[in-house]
C-alpha atoms as a PDB file:
ATOM      1  CA  MET A   1     156.290  74.419 245.945  1.00  0.00           C
ATOM      2  CA  SER A   2     158.191  74.682 242.904  1.00  0.00           C
ATOM      3  CA  TYR A   3     157.095  76.595 239.803  1.00  0.00           C
ATOM      4  CA  ALA A   4     158.251  78.477 236.740  1.00  0.00           C
ATOM      5  CA  ILE A   5     157.255  81.370 234.645  1.00  0.00           C
ATOM      6  CA  ILE A   6     157.540  80.564 231.009  1.00  0.00           C
ATOM      7  CA  GLU A   7     157.233  82.606 227.748  1.00  0.00           C
ATOM      8  CA  ALA A   8     155.030  80.190 225.428  1.00  0.00           C
ATOM      9  CA  ALA A   9     152.518  81.098 222.417  1.00  0.00           C
ATOM     10  CA  GLY A  10     153.704  84.852 222.980  1.00  0.00           C
ATOM     11  CA  LYS A  11     152.273  84.846 226.638  1.00  0.00           C
ATOM     12  CA  GLN A  12     153.853  84.442 230.030  1.00  0.00           C
ATOM     13  CA  ILE A  13     152.603  81.439 231.869  1.00  0.00           C
ATOM     14  CA  TRP A  14     152.827  80.504 235.540  1.00  0.00           C
ATOM     15  CA  VAL A  15     153.422  76.545 235.394  1.00  0.00           C
ATOM     16  CA  GLU A  16     153.588  74.075 238.155  1.00  0.00           C
ATOM     17  CA  PRO A  17     154.697  70.325 237.707  1.00  0.00           C
ATOM     18  CA  GLY A  18     151.402  67.937 237.263  1.00  0.00           C
ATOM     19  CA  ARG A  19     148.984  70.545 236.081  1.00  0.00           C
ATOM     20  CA  PHE A  20     147.771  71.129 232.682  1.00  0.00           C
ATOM     21  CA  TYR A  21     147.638  74.391 230.780  1.00  0.00           C
ATOM     22  CA  ASP A  22     145.787  75.498 227.406  1.00  0.00           C
ATOM     23  CA  LEU A  23     148.141  77.494 225.178  1.00  0.00           C
ATOM     24  CA  ASP A  24     147.729  78.849 221.643  1.00  0.00           C
ATOM     25  CA  LEU A  25     147.601  76.104 218.834  1.00  0.00           C
ATOM     26  CA  MET A  26     151.168  74.570 218.582  1.00  0.00           C
ATOM     27  CA  PRO A  27     152.033  72.487 215.497  1.00  0.00           C
ATOM     28  CA  VAL A  28     152.804  69.397 217.414  1.00  0.00           C
ATOM     29  CA  GLU A  29     151.145  65.939 217.362  1.00  0.00           C
ATOM     30  CA  PRO A  30     149.281  64.834 220.600  1.00  0.00           C
ATOM     31  CA  TYR A  31     151.133  62.662 223.079  1.00  0.00           C
ATOM     32  CA  GLN A  32     154.281  63.750 222.062  1.00  0.00           C
ATOM     33  CA  LYS A  33     156.542  65.408 224.651  1.00  0.00           C
ATOM     34  CA  ILE A  34     158.059  68.698 224.211  1.00  0.00           C
ATOM     35  CA  SER A  35     160.585  70.928 226.412  1.00  0.00           C
ATOM     36  CA  LEU A  36     159.973  74.457 226.631  1.00  0.00           C
ATOM     37  CA  LYS A  37     163.310  76.448 227.107  1.00  0.00           C
ATOM     38  CA  ARG A  38     162.108  80.114 227.566  1.00  0.00           C
ATOM     39  CA  VAL A  39     161.967  79.979 231.333  1.00  0.00           C
ATOM     40  CA  LEU A  40     161.862  83.329 232.827  1.00  0.00           C
ATOM     41  CA  LEU A  41     161.756  82.419 236.568  1.00  0.00           C
ATOM     42  CA  ILE A  42     162.270  79.415 238.672  1.00  0.00           C
ATOM     43  CA  ARG A  43     161.188  79.145 242.160  1.00  0.00           C
ATOM     44  CA  ASP A  44     162.082  75.891 244.127  1.00  0.00           C
ATOM     45  CA  ASP A  45     161.288  75.694 247.703  1.00  0.00           C
ATOM     46  CA  LYS A  46     162.996  78.688 249.208  1.00  0.00           C
ATOM     47  CA  LEU A  47     165.121  79.596 246.355  1.00  0.00           C
ATOM     48  CA  VAL A  48     164.291  82.123 243.425  1.00  0.00           C
ATOM     49  CA  LYS A  49     166.311  82.114 239.972  1.00  0.00           C
ATOM     50  CA  ILE A  50     165.601  85.013 237.781  1.00  0.00           C
ATOM     51  CA  GLY A  51     166.606  84.999 233.988  1.00  0.00           C
ATOM     52  CA  ARG A  52     167.880  87.944 231.937  1.00  0.00           C
ATOM     53  CA  PRO A  53     165.867  87.404 229.664  1.00  0.00           C
ATOM     54  CA  TRP A  54     165.917  83.708 230.315  1.00  0.00           C
ATOM     55  CA  ILE A  55     167.427  81.139 232.439  1.00  0.00           C
ATOM     56  CA  GLN A  56     170.449  79.361 230.687  1.00  0.00           C
ATOM     57  CA  GLY A  57     170.085  75.632 231.005  1.00  0.00           C
ATOM     58  CA  ALA A  58     166.473  75.468 232.265  1.00  0.00           C
ATOM     59  CA  CYS A  59     163.672  73.953 230.450  1.00  0.00           C
ATOM     60  CA  VAL A  60     160.048  72.964 231.361  1.00  0.00           C
ATOM     61  CA  LYS A  61     159.478  69.473 230.074  1.00  0.00           C
ATOM     62  CA  ALA A  62     155.735  68.982 228.911  1.00  0.00           C
ATOM     63  CA  THR A  63     153.379  66.536 226.910  1.00  0.00           C
ATOM     64  CA  ILE A  64     150.956  67.412 224.464  1.00  0.00           C
ATOM     65  CA  LEU A  65     147.247  66.185 225.548  1.00  0.00           C
ATOM     66  CA  ARG A  66     145.083  67.275 222.902  1.00  0.00           C
ATOM     67  CA  HIS A  67     143.974  70.031 220.549  1.00  0.00           C
ATOM     68  CA  LEU A  68     140.844  71.821 221.303  1.00  0.00           C
ATOM     69  CA  ARG A  69     138.715  74.817 220.456  1.00  0.00           C
ATOM     70  CA  ALA A  70     137.690  77.470 223.255  1.00  0.00           C
ATOM     71  CA  SER A  71     134.298  78.460 223.986  1.00  0.00           C
ATOM     72  CA  LYS A  72     132.667  80.654 221.347  1.00  0.00           C
ATOM     73  CA  LEU A  73     133.346  84.577 221.306  1.00  0.00           C
ATOM     74  CA  THR A  74     130.674  86.760 219.747  1.00  0.00           C
ATOM     75  CA  VAL A  75     131.757  90.104 218.021  1.00  0.00           C
ATOM     76  CA  TYR A  76     128.614  92.333 217.391  1.00  0.00           C
ATOM     77  CA  LYS A  77     129.051  95.853 215.733  1.00  0.00           C
ATOM     78  CA  MET A  78     126.470  98.399 214.902  1.00  0.00           C
ATOM     79  CA  ARG A  79     126.214 101.766 213.907  1.00  0.00           C
ATOM     80  CA  PRO A  80     123.694 104.099 215.643  1.00  0.00           C
ATOM     81  CA  LYS A  81     121.057 105.784 213.733  1.00  0.00           C
ATOM     82  CA  LYS A  82     121.876 103.526 210.481  1.00  0.00           C
ATOM     83  CA  LYS A  83     120.674 100.037 209.758  1.00  0.00           C
ATOM     84  CA  THR A  84     124.148  98.601 209.689  1.00  0.00           C
ATOM     85  CA  ARG A  85     124.771  95.551 212.053  1.00  0.00           C
ATOM     86  CA  ARG A  86     127.240  92.836 211.783  1.00  0.00           C
ATOM     87  CA  LYS A  87     127.468  89.519 214.083  1.00  0.00           C
ATOM     88  CA  GLN A  88     130.468  87.628 213.937  1.00  0.00           C
ATOM     89  CA  GLY A  89     131.602  84.553 215.952  1.00  0.00           C
ATOM     90  CA  HIS A  90     135.471  83.322 216.892  1.00  0.00           C
ATOM     91  CA  ARG A  91     136.377  80.313 218.316  1.00  0.00           C
ATOM     92  CA  GLN A  92     140.367  79.888 219.443  1.00  0.00           C
ATOM     93  CA  GLU A  93     142.215  76.895 218.410  1.00  0.00           C
ATOM     94  CA  LEU A  94     143.952  75.801 221.485  1.00  0.00           C
ATOM     95  CA  THR A  95     146.625  73.027 222.568  1.00  0.00           C
ATOM     96  CA  ARG A  96     146.402  71.503 226.022  1.00  0.00           C
ATOM     97  CA  ILE A  97     149.724  70.712 227.598  1.00  0.00           C
ATOM     98  CA  MET A  98     150.667  68.836 230.795  1.00  0.00           C
ATOM     99  CA  VAL A  99     153.716  70.131 232.524  1.00  0.00           C
ATOM    100  CA  ASN A 100     155.929  66.984 233.684  1.00  0.00           C
ATOM    101  CA  ALA A 101     158.764  68.329 235.264  1.00  0.00           C
ATOM    102  CA  ILE A 102     160.878  71.828 235.830  1.00  0.00           C
ATOM    103  CA  MET A 103     164.508  71.210 235.131  1.00  0.00           C
ATOM    104  CA  HIS A 104     167.517  73.309 235.727  1.00  0.00           C
ATOM    105  CA  SER A 105     170.997  71.936 234.821  1.00  0.00           C
ATOM    106  CA  ALA A 106     173.036  74.888 236.639  1.00  0.00           C
ATOM    107  CA  PRO A 107     172.766  74.767 240.525  1.00  0.00           C
ATOM    108  CA  LEU A 108     170.526  77.857 241.915  1.00  0.00           C
ATOM    109  CA  ASN A 109     173.606  79.625 243.543  1.00  0.00           C
ATOM    110  CA  ARG A 110     173.626  83.310 243.471  1.00  0.00           C
ATOM    111  CA  SER A 111     169.622  83.258 243.946  1.00  0.00           C
ATOM    112  CA  ILE A 112     167.470  85.005 246.121  1.00  0.00           C
ATOM    113  CA  ILE A 113     166.843  83.206 249.313  1.00  0.00           C
ATOM    114  CA  ILE A 114     163.274  83.871 250.477  1.00  0.00           C
ATOM    115  CA  GLN A 115     162.874  84.098 254.600  1.00  0.00           C
ATOM    116  CA  ASN A 116     159.514  83.862 255.760  1.00  0.00           C
END
C-alpha cells in the first residue's frame, strides 16, 4: 500500500493513487493535469520517507475532475432576551481531483523501514 501526505489548499491530506479528493477551489480548468509538489511524507510498501518540511523531488500527479459546491451549512445567531435573530447559509466552493500517481525521483534511501 503506497500513500502520501501532501499540503494542498492550506490543509494536510492523506492521498492514495486511484482515489478522488475534494479540496478548496483551485483556479484550474477541469480535465487538466496538475502536480502537487508539497509532499510531506511518502510510504511505499515498507519504506517511509519524511520531509523537512517537504521531500525534494517528490510530487503527486493528479487530474482535475470538476468544480462543485459542498452541502449547505446554516449559521444561526440569536441574542437571548432580545428580538435579534440572524440566519445565514454558506456553501463552500470545492475542486474534485483524482490522484493518478505518487512520484519520487530520489531513491528512498536513508528511510525508515517498518517491520511488522
